[in-house]
mmCIF file of C-alpha atoms in Angstrom:
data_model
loop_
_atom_site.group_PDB
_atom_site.id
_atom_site.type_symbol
_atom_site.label_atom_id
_atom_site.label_comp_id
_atom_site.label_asym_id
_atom_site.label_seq_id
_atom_site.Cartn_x
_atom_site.Cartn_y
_atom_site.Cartn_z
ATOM 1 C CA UNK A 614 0.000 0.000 0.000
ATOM 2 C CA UNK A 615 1.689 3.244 -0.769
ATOM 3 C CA UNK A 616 2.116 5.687 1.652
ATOM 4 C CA UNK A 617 -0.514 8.976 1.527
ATOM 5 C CA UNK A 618 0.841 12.016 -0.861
ATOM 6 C CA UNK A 619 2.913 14.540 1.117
ATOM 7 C CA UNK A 620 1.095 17.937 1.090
ATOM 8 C CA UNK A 621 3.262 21.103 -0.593
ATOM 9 C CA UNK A 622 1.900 24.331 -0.050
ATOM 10 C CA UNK A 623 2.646 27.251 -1.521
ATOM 11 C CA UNK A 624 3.055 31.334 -0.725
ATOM 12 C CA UNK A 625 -0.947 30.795 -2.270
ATOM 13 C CA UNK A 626 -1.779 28.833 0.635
ATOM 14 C CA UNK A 627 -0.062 31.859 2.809
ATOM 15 C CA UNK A 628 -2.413 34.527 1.088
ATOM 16 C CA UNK A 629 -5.170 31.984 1.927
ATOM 17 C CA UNK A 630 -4.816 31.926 5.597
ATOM 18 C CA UNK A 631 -7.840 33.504 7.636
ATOM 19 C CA UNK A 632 -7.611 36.953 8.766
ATOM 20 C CA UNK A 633 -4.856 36.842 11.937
ATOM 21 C CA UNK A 634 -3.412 33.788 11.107
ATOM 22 C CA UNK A 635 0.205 34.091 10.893
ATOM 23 C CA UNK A 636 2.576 31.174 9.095
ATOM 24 C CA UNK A 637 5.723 30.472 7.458
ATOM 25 C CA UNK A 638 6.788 28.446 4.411
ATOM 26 C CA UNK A 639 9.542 26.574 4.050
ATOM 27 C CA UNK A 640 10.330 24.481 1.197
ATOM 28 C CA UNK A 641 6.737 23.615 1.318
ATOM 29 C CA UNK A 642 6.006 23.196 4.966
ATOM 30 C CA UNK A 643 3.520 25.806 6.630
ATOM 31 C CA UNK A 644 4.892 26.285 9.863
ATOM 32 C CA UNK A 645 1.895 28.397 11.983
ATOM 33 C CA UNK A 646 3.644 31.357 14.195
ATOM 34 C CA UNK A 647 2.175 31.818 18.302
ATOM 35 C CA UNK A 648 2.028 35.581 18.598
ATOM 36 C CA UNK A 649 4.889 37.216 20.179
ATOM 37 C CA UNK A 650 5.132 38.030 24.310
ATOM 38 C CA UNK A 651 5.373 41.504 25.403
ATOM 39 C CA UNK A 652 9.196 40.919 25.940
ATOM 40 C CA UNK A 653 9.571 39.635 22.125
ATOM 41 C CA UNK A 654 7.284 43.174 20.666
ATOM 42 C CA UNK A 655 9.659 45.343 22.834
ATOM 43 C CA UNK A 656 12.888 43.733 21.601
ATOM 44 C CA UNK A 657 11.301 44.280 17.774
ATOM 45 C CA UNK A 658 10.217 47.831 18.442
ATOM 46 C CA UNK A 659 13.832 48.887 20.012
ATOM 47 C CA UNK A 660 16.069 47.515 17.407
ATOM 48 C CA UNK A 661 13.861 49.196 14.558
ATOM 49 C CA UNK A 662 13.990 51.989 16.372
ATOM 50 C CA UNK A 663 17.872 52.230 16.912
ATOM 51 C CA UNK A 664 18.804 50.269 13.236
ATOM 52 C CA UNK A 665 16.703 53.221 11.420
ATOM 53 C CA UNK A 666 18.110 56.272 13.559
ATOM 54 C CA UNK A 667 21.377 55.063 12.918
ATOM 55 C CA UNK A 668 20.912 54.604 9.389
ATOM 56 C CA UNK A 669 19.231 58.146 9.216
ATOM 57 C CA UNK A 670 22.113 59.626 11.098
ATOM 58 C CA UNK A 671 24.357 58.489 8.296
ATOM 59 C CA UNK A 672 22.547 58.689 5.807
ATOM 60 C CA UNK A 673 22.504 55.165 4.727
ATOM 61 C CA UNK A 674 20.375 54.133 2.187
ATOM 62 C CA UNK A 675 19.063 51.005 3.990
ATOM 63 C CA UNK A 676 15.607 50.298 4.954
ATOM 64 C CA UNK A 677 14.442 48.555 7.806
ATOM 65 C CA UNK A 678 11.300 46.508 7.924
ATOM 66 C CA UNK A 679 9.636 45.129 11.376
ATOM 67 C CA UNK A 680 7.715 41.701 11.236
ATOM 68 C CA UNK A 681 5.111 40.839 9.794
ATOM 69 C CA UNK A 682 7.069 41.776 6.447
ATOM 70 C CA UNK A 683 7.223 39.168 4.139
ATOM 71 C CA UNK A 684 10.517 37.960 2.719
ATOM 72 C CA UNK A 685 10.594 35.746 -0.208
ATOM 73 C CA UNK A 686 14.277 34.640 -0.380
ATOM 74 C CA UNK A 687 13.813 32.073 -3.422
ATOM 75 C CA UNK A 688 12.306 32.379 -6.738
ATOM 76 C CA UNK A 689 9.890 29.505 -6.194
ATOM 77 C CA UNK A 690 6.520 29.797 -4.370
ATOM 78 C CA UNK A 691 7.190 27.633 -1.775
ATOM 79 C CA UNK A 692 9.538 30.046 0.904
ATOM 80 C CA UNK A 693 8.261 32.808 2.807
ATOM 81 C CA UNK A 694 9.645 34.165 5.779
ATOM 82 C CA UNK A 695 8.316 36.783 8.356
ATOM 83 C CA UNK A 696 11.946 37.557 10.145
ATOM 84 C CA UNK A 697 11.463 39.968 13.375
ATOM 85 C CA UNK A 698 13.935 42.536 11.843
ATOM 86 C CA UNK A 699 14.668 42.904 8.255
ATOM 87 C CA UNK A 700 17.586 45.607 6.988
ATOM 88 C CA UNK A 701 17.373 45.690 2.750
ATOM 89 C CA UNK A 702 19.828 47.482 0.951
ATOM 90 C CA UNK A 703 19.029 46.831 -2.556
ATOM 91 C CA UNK A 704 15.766 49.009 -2.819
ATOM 92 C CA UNK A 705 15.514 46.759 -5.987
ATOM 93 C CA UNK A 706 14.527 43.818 -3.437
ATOM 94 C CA UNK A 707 11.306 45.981 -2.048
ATOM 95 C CA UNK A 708 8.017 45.578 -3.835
ATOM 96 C CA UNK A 709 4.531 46.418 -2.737
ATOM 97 C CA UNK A 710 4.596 42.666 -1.446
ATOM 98 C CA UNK A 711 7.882 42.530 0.882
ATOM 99 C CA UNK A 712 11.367 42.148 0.077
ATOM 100 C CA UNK A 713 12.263 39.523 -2.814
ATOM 101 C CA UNK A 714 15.614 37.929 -2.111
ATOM 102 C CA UNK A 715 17.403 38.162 0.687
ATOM 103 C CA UNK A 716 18.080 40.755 3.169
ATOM 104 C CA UNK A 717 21.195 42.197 4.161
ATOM 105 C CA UNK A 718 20.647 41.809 8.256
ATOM 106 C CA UNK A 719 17.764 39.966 10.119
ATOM 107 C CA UNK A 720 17.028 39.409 13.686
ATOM 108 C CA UNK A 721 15.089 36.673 15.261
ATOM 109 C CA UNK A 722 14.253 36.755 18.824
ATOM 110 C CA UNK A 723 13.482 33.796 19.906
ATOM 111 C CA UNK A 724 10.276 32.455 21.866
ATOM 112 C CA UNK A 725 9.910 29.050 23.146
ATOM 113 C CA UNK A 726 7.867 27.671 19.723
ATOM 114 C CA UNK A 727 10.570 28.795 17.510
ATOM 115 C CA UNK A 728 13.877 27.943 19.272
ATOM 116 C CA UNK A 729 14.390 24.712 16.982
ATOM 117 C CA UNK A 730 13.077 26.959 14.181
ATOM 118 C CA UNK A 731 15.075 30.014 14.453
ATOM 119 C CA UNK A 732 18.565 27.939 15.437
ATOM 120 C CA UNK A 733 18.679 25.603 13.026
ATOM 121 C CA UNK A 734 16.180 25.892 10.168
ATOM 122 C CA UNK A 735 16.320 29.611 9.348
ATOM 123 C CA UNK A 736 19.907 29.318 10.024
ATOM 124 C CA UNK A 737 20.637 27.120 7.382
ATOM 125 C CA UNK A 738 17.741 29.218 5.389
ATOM 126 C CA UNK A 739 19.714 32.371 5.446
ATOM 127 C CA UNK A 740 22.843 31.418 5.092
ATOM 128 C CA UNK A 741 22.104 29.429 2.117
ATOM 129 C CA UNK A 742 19.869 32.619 0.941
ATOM 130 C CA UNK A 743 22.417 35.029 1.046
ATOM 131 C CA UNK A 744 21.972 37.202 4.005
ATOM 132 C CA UNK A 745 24.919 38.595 5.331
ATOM 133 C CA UNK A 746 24.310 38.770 8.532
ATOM 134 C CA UNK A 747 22.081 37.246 11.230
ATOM 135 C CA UNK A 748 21.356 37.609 14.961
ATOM 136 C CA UNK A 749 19.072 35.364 17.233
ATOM 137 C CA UNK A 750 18.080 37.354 20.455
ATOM 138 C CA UNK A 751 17.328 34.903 23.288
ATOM 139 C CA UNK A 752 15.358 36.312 26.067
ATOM 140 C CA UNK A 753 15.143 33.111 27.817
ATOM 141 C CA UNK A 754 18.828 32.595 27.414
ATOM 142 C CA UNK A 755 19.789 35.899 27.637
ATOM 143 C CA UNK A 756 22.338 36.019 24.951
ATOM 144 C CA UNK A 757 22.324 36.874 21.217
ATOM 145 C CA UNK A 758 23.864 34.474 18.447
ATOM 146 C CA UNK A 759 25.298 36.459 15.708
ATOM 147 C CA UNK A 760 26.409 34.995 12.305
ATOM 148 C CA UNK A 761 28.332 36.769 9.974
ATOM 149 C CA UNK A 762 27.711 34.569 6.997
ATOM 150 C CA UNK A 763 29.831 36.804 4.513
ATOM 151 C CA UNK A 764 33.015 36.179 6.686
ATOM 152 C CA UNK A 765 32.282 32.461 6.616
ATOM 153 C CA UNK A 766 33.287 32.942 10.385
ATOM 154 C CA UNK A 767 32.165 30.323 13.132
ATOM 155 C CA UNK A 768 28.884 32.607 14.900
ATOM 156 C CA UNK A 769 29.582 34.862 18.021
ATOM 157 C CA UNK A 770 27.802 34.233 21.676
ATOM 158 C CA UNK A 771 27.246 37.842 23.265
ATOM 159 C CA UNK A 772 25.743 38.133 26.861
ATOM 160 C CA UNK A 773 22.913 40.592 26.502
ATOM 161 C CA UNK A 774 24.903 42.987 29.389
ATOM 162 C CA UNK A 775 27.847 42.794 26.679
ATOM 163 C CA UNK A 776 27.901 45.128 23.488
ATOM 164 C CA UNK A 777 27.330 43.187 20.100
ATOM 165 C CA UNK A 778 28.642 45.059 17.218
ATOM 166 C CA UNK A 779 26.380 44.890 13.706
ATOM 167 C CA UNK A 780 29.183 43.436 10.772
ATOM 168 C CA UNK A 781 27.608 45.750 7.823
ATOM 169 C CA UNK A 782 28.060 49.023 10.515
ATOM 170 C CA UNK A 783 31.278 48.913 11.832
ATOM 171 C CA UNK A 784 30.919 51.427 14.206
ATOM 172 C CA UNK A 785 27.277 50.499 15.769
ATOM 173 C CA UNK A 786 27.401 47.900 18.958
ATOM 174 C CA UNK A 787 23.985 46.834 20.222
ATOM 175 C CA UNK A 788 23.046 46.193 23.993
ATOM 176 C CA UNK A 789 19.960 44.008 24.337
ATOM 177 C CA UNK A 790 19.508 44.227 27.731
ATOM 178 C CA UNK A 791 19.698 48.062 27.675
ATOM 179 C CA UNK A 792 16.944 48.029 25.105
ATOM 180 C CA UNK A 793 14.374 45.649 28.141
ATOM 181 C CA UNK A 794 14.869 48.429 30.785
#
């Protein structure tokens, strides 16, 4: 007896999620997203708020995007990513729908549903996308994972009391826990 068809969905399936539904897709797996704590939507709101002053201050030509802002990193219709953070600098990326291809920085902050997720899955999912540089903030933890993919380098563990410093802006270090009080 053969074994049932595995289902694929596509970014179609996405669009056809009821109203507040949230999901993911990757490589044809819908993976549903729990909404974010309190902790998580402060986290978000700070580094938005200090990514985009800093880029304003020097005026960069970057862009920076909070969840829910939909990434497609692939050509096919069967990837599409929400990240917490996004930073484009190709405005070419940005359409009316999100950002197609990958961005330059995201951040993930992590929440106990998407710890597997955001360690291992997107990991690989970026890296293999082309995103330069990515950070997982881990309240629970409290420490931040940062990969810089385009130095191929093995990924740095920073205490949240310790400064983190953002690859693609040499000069900007980044505090989580200064951003909680």
């Amino acid at each position: 007896m053969p074994l049932p068809a595995e289902t694929i969905y596509t970014i179609q399936d996405i669009y056809a999620l009821p109203d507040g539904q949230r999901a993911e897709l990757i490589d044809g797996v819908l993976y549903d997203m729990a909404p974010p704590s309190r902790i998580h939507q402060k986290i978000v709101s700070q580094l938005t708020q200090i990514l985009g002053r800093y880029i304003s201050d020097h005026q960069g030509t970057c862009e920076v995007y909070p969840a829910p802002f939909a990434v497609f990193l692939h050509a096919d219709d069967q990837v599409y990513v929400e990240p917490d953070v996004s930073v484009i600098c190709n405005k070419d990326k940005l359409t009316e729908q999100g950002c197609e291809g990958a961005p330059d920085l995201i951040f993930e902050i992590v929440s106990p549903s998407s710890r597997r997720m955001d360690y291992s899955t997107k990991m690989t999912l970026y890296s293999n996308a082309g995103v330069r540089e990515y950070w997982i903030v881990d309240p629970a933890r409290e420490r931040t994972t940062v990969y810089y993919f385009e130095e191929d380098a093995a990924p740095i563990i920073v205490p949240f009391d310790h400064p983190a410093q953002v690859g693609m802006y040499k000069d900007l270090e980044i505090t989580i826990s200064s951003l909680l009080k």
